[in-house]
mmCIF file of C-alpha atoms in Angstrom:
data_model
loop_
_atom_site.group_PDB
_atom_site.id
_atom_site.type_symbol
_atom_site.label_atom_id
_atom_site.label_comp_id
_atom_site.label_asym_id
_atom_site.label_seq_id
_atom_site.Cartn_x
_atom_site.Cartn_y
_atom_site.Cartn_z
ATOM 1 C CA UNK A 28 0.000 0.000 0.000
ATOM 2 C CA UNK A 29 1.482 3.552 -1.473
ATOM 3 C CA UNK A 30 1.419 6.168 1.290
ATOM 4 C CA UNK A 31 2.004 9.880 0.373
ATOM 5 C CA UNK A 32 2.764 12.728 2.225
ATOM 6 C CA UNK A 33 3.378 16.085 0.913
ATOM 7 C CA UNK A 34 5.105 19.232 2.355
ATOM 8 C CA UNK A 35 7.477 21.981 1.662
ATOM 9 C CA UNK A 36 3.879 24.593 0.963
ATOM 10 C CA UNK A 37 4.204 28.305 2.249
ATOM 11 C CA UNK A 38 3.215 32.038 1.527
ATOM 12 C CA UNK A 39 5.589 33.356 -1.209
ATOM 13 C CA UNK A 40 5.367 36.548 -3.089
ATOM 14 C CA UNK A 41 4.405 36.829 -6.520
ATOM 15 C CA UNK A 42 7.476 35.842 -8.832
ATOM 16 C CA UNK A 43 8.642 33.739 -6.109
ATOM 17 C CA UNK A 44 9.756 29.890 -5.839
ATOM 18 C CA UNK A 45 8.993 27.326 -3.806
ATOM 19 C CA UNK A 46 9.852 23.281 -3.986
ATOM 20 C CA UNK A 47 7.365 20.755 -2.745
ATOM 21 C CA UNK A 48 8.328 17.200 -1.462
ATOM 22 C CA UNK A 49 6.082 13.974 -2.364
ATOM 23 C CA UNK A 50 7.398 11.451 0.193
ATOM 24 C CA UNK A 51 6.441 7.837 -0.778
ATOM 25 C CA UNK A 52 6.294 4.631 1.211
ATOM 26 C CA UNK A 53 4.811 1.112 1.108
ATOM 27 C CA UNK A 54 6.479 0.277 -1.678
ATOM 28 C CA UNK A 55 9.192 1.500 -4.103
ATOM 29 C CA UNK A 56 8.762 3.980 -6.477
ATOM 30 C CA UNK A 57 9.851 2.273 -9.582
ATOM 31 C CA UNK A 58 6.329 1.121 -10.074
ATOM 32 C CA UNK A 59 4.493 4.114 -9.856
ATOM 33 C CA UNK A 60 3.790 7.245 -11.561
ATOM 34 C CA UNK A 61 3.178 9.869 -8.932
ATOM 35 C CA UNK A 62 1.052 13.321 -10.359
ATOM 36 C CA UNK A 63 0.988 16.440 -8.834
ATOM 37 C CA UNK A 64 -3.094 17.452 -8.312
ATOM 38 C CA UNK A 65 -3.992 20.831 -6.770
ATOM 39 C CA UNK A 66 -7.111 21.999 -5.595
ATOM 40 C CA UNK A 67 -9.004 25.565 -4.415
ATOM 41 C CA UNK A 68 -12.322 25.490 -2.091
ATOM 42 C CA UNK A 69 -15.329 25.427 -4.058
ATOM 43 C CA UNK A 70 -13.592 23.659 -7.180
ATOM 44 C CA UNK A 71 -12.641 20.671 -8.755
ATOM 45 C CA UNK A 72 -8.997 19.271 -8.160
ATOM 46 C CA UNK A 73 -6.681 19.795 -11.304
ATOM 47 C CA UNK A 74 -3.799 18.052 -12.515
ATOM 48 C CA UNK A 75 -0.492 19.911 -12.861
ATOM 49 C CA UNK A 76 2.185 17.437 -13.626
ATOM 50 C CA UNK A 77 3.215 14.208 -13.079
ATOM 51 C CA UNK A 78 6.638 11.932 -13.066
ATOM 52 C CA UNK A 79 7.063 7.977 -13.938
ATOM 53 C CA UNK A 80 9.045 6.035 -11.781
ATOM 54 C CA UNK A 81 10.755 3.605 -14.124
ATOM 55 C CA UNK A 82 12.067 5.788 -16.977
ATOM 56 C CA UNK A 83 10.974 9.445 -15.361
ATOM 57 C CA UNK A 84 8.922 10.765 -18.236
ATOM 58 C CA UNK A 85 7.284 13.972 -17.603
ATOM 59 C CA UNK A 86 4.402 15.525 -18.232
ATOM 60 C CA UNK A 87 2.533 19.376 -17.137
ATOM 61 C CA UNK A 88 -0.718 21.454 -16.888
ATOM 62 C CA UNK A 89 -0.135 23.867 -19.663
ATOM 63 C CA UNK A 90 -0.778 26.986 -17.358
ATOM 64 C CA UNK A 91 2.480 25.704 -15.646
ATOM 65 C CA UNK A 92 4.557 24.227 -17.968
ATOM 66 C CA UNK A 93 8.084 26.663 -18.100
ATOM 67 C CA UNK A 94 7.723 27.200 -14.920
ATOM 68 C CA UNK A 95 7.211 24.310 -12.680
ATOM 69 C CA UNK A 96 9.486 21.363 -12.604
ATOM 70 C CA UNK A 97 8.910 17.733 -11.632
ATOM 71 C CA UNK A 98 11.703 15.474 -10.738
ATOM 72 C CA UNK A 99 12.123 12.162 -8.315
ATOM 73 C CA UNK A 100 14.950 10.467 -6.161
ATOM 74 C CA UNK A 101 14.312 7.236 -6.600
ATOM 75 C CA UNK A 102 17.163 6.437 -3.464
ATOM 76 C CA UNK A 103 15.061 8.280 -1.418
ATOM 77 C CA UNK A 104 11.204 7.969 -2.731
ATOM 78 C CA UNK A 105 10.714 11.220 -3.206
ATOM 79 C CA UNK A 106 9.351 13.262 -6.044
ATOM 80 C CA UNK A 107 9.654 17.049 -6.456
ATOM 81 C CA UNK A 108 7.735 19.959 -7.589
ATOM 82 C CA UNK A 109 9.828 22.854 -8.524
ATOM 83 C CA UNK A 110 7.679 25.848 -8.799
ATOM 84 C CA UNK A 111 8.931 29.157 -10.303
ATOM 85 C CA UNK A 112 7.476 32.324 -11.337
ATOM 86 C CA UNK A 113 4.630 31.976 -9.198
ATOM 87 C CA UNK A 114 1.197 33.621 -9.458
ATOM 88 C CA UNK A 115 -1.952 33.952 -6.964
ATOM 89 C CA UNK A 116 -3.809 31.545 -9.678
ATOM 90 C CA UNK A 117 -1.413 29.076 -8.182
ATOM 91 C CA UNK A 118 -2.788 29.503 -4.897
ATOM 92 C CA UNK A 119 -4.416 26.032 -3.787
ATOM 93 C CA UNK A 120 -3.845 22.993 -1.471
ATOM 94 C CA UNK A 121 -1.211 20.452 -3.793
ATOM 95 C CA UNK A 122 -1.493 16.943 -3.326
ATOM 96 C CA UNK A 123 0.130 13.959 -4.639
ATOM 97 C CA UNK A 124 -1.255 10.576 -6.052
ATOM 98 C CA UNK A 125 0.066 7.875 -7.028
ATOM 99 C CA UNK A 126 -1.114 5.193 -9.824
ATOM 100 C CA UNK A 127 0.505 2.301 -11.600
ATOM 101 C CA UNK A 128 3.704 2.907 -13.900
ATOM 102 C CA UNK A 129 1.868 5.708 -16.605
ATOM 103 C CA UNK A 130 0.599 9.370 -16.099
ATOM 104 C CA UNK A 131 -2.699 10.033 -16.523
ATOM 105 C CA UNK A 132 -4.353 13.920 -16.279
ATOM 106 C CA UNK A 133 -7.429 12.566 -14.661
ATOM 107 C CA UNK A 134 -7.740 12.066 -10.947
ATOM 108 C CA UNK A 135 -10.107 9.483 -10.953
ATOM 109 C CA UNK A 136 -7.526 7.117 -12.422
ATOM 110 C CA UNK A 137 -5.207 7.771 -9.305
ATOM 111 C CA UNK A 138 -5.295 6.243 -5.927
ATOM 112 C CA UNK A 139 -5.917 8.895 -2.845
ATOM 113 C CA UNK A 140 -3.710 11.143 -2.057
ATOM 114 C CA UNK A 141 -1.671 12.415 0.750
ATOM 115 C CA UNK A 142 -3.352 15.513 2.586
ATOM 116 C CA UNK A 143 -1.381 18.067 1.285
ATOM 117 C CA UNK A 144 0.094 20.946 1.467
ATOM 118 C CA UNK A 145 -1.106 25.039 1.160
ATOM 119 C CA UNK A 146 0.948 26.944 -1.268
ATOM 120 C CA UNK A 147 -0.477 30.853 -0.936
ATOM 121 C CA UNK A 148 0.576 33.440 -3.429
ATOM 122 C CA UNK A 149 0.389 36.795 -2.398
ATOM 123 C CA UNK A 150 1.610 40.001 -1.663
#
C-alpha cells in the first residue's frame, strides 16, 4: 500500500519559488507514476504534472509548464515539484497521487492522495 505525504507549501510573493516534497512509502517507487493534483475550495482538483518512476517521463498542466518542474529520487522515494514564477492563480492545497507505472491527467484514475500541502501566493 502507497502512502504519500506532501510538504514543503508556504506564503511566497508573486514571482517567487517554492519546492514541494512527495514522500512515498509502502512500496518502491519504480512502479508508480506519482502526479501532482492541486485543488481551491469550491472547485474541482486539477492536474499539474506528473513523473514515472521507471524511466521518469514527464508531463505538465499547460498553465504551468516553463515554470514548474517535476523530478524524483528514486534512493530516497521522493518526487519534487519545482515551482517558479509563481502567481496567486497558483494559490491552492497540492497533493500527490500515485497510480501504476503511466501518467494520466485525470484524478479518478489515481489512488488517494496524501493531505497536502497550502501553497499561498500573495503580496
Amino acid at each position: 500500500q502507497v502512502q504519500l505525504v506532501e510538504s514543503g507549501g508556504d506564503l511566497v510573493q508573486p514571482g517567487g519559488s517554492l519546492r514541494l516534497m512527495c514522500t512515498v512509502s509502502g512500496s518502491p517507487m519504480d512502479y508508480y507514476a506519482i502526479a501532482w493534483f492541486r485543488q481551491v475550495p469550491g472547485k474541482e482538483r486539477e492536474f499539474v504534472s506528473c513523473i514515472t518512476g521507471s524511466e521518469g517521463r514527464t508531463s505538465y498542466a499547460d498553465s504551468v509548464k516553463g515554470r514548474f518542474t517535476i523530478a524524483r529520487e528514486l534512493a530516497k522515494n521522493v518526487v519534487y515539484l519545482q515551482m517558479n514564477g509563481l502567481k496567486p492563480e497558483d494559490t491552492a492545497v497540492y497533493h500527490c497521487h500515485s497510480r501504476p507505472f503511466s501518467c494520466r491527467t485525470k484524478l479518478s484514475d489515481y489512488r488517494s492522495g496524501g493531505l497536502g500541502t497550502q501553497v499561498t501566493v500573495s503580496s
